[in-house]
Coordinates of C-alpha atoms in Angstrom, one line a residue:
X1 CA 0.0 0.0 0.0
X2 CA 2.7 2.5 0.9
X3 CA 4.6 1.8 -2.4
X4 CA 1.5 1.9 -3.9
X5 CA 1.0 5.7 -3.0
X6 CA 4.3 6.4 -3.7
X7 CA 3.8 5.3 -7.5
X8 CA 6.2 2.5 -7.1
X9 CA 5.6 -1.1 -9.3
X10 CA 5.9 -3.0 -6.0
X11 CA 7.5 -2.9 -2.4
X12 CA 11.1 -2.7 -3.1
X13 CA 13.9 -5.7 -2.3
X14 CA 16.4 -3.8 0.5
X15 CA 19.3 -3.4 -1.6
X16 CA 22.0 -5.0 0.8
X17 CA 20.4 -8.3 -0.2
X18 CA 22.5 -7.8 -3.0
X19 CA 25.3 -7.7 -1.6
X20 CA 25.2 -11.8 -1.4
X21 CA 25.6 -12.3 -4.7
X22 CA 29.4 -10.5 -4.4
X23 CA 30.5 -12.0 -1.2
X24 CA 31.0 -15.3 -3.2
X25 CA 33.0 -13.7 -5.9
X26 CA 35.0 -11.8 -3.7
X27 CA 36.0 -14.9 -1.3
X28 CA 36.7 -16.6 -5.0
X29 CA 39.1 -13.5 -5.8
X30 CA 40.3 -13.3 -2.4
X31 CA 39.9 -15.6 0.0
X32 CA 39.0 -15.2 3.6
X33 CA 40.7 -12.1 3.4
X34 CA 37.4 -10.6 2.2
X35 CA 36.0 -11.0 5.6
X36 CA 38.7 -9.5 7.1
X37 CA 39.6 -6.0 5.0
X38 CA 37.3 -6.2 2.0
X39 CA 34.5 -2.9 0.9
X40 CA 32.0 -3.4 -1.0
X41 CA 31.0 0.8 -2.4
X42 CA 27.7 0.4 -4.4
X43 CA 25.3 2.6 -5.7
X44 CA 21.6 1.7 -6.6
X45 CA 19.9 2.1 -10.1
X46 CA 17.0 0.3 -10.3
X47 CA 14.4 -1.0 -7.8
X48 CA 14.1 -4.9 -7.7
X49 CA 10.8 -6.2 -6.8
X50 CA 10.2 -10.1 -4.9
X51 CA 10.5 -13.0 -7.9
X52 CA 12.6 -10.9 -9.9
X53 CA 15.8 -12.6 -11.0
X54 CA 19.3 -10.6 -10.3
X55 CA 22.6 -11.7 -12.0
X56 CA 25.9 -10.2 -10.2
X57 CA 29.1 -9.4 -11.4
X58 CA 33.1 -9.3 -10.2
X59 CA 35.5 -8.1 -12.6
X60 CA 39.6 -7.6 -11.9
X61 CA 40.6 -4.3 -12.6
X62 CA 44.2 -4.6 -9.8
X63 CA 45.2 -7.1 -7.8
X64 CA 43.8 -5.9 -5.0
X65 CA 40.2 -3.9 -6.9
X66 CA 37.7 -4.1 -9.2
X67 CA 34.3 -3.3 -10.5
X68 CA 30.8 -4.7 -9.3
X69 CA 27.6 -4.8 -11.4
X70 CA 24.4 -6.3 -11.1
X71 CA 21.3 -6.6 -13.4
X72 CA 18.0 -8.7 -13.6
X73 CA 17.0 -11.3 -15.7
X74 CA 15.8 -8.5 -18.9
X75 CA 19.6 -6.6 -18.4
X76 CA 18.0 -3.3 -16.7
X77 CA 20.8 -2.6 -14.5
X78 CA 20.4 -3.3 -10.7
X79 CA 23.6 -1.6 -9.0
X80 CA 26.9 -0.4 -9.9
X81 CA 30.6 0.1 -7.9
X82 CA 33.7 -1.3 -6.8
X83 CA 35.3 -3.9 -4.7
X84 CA 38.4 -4.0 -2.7
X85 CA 40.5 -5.6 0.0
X86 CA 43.0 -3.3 2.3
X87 CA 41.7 0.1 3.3
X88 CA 44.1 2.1 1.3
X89 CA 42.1 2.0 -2.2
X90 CA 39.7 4.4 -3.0
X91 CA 36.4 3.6 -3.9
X92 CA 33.7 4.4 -5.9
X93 CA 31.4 6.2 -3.5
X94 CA 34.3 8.8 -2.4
X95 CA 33.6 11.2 -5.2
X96 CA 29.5 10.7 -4.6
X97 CA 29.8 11.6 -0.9
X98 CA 31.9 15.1 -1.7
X99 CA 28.8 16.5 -3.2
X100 CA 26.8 16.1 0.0
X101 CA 29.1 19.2 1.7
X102 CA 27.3 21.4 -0.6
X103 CA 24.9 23.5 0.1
X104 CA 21.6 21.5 -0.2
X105 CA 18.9 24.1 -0.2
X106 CA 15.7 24.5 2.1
X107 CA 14.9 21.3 3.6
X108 CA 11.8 20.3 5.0
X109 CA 12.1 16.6 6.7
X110 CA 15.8 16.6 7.5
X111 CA 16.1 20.2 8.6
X112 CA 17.4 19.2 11.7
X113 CA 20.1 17.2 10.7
X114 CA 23.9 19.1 10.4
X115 CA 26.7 17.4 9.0
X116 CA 29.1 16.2 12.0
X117 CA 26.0 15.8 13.8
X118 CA 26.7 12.6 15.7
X119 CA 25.1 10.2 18.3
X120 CA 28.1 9.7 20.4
X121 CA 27.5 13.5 21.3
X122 CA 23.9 13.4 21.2
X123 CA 22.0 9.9 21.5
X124 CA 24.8 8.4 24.2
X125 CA 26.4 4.9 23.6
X126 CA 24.7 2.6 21.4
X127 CA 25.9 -1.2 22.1
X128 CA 24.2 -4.3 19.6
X129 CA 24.5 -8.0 19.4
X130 CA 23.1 -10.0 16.3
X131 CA 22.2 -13.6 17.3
X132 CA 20.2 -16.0 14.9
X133 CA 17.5 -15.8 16.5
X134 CA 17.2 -12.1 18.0
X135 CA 14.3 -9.2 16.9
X136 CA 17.0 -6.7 14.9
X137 CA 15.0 -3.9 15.6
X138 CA 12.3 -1.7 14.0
X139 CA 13.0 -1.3 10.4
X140 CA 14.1 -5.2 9.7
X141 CA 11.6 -7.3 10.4
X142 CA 13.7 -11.2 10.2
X143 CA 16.7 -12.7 12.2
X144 CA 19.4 -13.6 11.1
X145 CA 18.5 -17.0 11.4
X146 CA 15.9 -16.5 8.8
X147 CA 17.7 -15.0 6.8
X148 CA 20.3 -17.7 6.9
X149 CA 17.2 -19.9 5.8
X150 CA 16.5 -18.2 2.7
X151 CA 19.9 -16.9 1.8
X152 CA 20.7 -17.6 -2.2
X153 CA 24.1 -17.5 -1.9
X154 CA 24.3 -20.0 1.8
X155 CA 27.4 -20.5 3.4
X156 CA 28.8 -22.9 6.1
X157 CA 30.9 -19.9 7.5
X158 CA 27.8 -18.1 8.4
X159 CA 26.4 -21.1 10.5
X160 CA 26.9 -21.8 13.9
X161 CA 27.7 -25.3 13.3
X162 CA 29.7 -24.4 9.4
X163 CA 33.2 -24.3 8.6
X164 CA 34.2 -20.7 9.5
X165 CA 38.0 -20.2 9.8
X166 CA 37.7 -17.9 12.2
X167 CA 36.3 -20.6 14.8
X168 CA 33.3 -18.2 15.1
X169 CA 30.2 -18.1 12.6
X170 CA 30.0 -14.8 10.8
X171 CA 27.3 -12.0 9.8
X172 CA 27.1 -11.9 6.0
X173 CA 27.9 -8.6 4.4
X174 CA 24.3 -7.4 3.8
X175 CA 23.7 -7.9 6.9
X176 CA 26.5 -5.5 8.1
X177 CA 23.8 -2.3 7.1
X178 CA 21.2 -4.3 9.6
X179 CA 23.4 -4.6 12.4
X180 CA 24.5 -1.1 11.8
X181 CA 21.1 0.5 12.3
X182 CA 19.6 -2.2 15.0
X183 CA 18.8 0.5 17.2
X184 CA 16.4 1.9 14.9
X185 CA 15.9 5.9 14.0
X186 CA 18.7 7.3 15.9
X187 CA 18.8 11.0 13.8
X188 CA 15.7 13.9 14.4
X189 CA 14.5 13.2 10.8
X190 CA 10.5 14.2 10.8
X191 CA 7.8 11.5 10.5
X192 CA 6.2 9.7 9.4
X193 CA 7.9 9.7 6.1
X194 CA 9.8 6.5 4.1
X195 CA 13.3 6.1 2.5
X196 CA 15.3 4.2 0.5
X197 CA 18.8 3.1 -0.2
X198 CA 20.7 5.2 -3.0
X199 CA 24.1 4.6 -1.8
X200 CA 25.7 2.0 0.5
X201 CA 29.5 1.1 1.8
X202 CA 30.4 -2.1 3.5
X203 CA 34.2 -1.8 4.6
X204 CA 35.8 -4.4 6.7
X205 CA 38.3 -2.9 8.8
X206 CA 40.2 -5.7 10.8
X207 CA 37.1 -7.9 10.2
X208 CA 34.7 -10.2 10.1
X209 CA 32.0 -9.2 12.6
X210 CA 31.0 -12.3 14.5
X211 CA 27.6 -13.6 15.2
X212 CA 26.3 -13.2 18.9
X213 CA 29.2 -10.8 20.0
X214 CA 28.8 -7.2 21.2
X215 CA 29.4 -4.4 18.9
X216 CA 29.2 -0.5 19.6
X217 CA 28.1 2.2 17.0
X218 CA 29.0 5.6 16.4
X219 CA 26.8 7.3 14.3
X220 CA 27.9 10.6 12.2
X221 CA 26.1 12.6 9.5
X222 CA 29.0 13.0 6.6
X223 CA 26.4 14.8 4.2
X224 CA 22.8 15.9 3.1
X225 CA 21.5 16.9 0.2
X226 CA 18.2 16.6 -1.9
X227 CA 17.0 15.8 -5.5
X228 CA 13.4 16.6 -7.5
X229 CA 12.3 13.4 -5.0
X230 CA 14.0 13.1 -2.2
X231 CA 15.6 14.6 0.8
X232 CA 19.0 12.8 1.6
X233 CA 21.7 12.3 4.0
X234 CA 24.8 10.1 4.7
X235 CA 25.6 8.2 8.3
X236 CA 28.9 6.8 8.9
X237 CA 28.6 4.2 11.3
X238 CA 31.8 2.7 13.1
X239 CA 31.2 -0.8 14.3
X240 CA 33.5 -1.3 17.0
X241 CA 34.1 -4.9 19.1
X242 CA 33.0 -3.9 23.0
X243 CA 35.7 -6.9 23.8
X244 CA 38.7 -6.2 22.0
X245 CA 38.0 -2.3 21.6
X246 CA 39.2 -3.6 17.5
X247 CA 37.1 -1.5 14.6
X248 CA 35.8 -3.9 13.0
X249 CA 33.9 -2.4 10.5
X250 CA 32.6 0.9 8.9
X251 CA 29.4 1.1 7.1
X252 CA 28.2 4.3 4.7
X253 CA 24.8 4.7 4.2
X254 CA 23.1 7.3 1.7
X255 CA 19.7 7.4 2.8
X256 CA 16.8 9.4 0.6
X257 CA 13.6 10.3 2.4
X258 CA 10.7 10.5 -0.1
X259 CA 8.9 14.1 0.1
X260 CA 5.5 12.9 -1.5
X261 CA 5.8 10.9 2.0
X262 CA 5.9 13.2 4.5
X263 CA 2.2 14.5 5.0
X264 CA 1.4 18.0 3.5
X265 CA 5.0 18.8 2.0
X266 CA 5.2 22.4 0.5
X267 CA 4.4 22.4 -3.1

């Protein structure tokens, strides 16, 4: 119903779910070491709707980069990026997130937001777990578990009885973006109104994040901007082990907010 209003075909796949078509090319490309220092920089073209069919691809461009692609069955293009391992590469969302220091104009559902702005400051300490079988908070509505069930790309390192070479079973990339925002709206963005993902950065720092264990976020606003549709901003989150104090990941997320769904929006 609420895509419905929002003229959309259908109620959109969250685009993370991609994301597990790459991690098997990127384990073939790299090994475990994908878990460990890989990123994953993609930016979303096209909406993909449930039964739709979604082809992903890997392609060497260095040793250590390359380009990421994805497209459904009828070739309309899905998402588009990079892919690399160490944290010294650049990568394909860098030059994106520059433009959201501009000025973005009068703002109606994200007025109150401020780059810098950040919840370490202004929310207090936000600590996470993700178990197979815990609630992940408002705006994901399946465990882990279940998603481990329907997964189309399964692996035995994300099981708790698998193979994992870590001796720990590990969260799948896509659901690095869950785990980031567990603790649900955590920025003074004006309701009710809906988003969507237009840009999204999983980087592994000294990875992988483990099932079960205790993670902290940090939260900062590194941008905000709008288009004809949408009101945007982009939240770095820092996912940091509570027991070993290690970063163990960072995730970048370029959030739009629809305007024709926040109620009376100024013409």
């Amino acid at each position: 119903d609420t895509a419905d209003k929002l003229g959309l075909a259908g109620a959109p796949i969250e685009g993370p779910t991609h994301f597990s078509l790459l991690d098997p090319l990127g384990v073939c490309l790299w090994g475990q070491r994908w878990f460990e220092d890989g990123c994953i920089s993609s930016h979303f073209l096209n909406m993909v709707f449930e039964g739709e069919e979604v082809r992903a691809a890997l392609t060497p461009s260095t040793a250590s980069g390359a380009t990421i692609g994805a497209e459904k069955a009828d070739g309309t293009p899905v998402l588009t990026g990079t892919a690399t391992v160490g944290n010294d590469d650049g990568t394909d969302l860098d030059e994106r997130r520059k433009r959201g220091h501009g000025d973005p104009g009068e703002l109606h559902i994200i007025d109150r937001l401020s780059v810098g702005m950040d919840t370490q400051r202004d929310g207090g300490e936000v600590i996470v777990t993700m178990g197979f079988d815990e609630h992940n908070g408002p705006l994901y509505p399946f465990t882990l578990q279940q998603k481990l069930d329907s997964i189309t790309e399964p692996s035995g390192w994300y099981t708790a009885d698998g193979s994992s070479p870590w001796g720990a079973p590990i969260v799948p990339t896509e659901m690095l973006s869950v785990l980031a925002h567990k603790a649900g709206p955590h920025l003074p963005v004006r309701r009710p109104s809906v988003g969507l993902y237009v840009d999204l950065e999983v980087r592994y720092v000294q990875g992988p994040v483990f099932a079960g264990r205790p993670y902290r976020l940090d939260h900062q606003v590194v941008g905000i901007g709008q288009s004809r549709r949408v009101e945007s901003f982009w939240t770095e989150t820092t996912v940091t082990d509570v027991e070993t104090g290690i970063h163990a990941a960072t995730v970048l997320l370029h959030q739009g907010v629809f305007k024709a769904s926040f109620p009376d929006y100024p013409e």
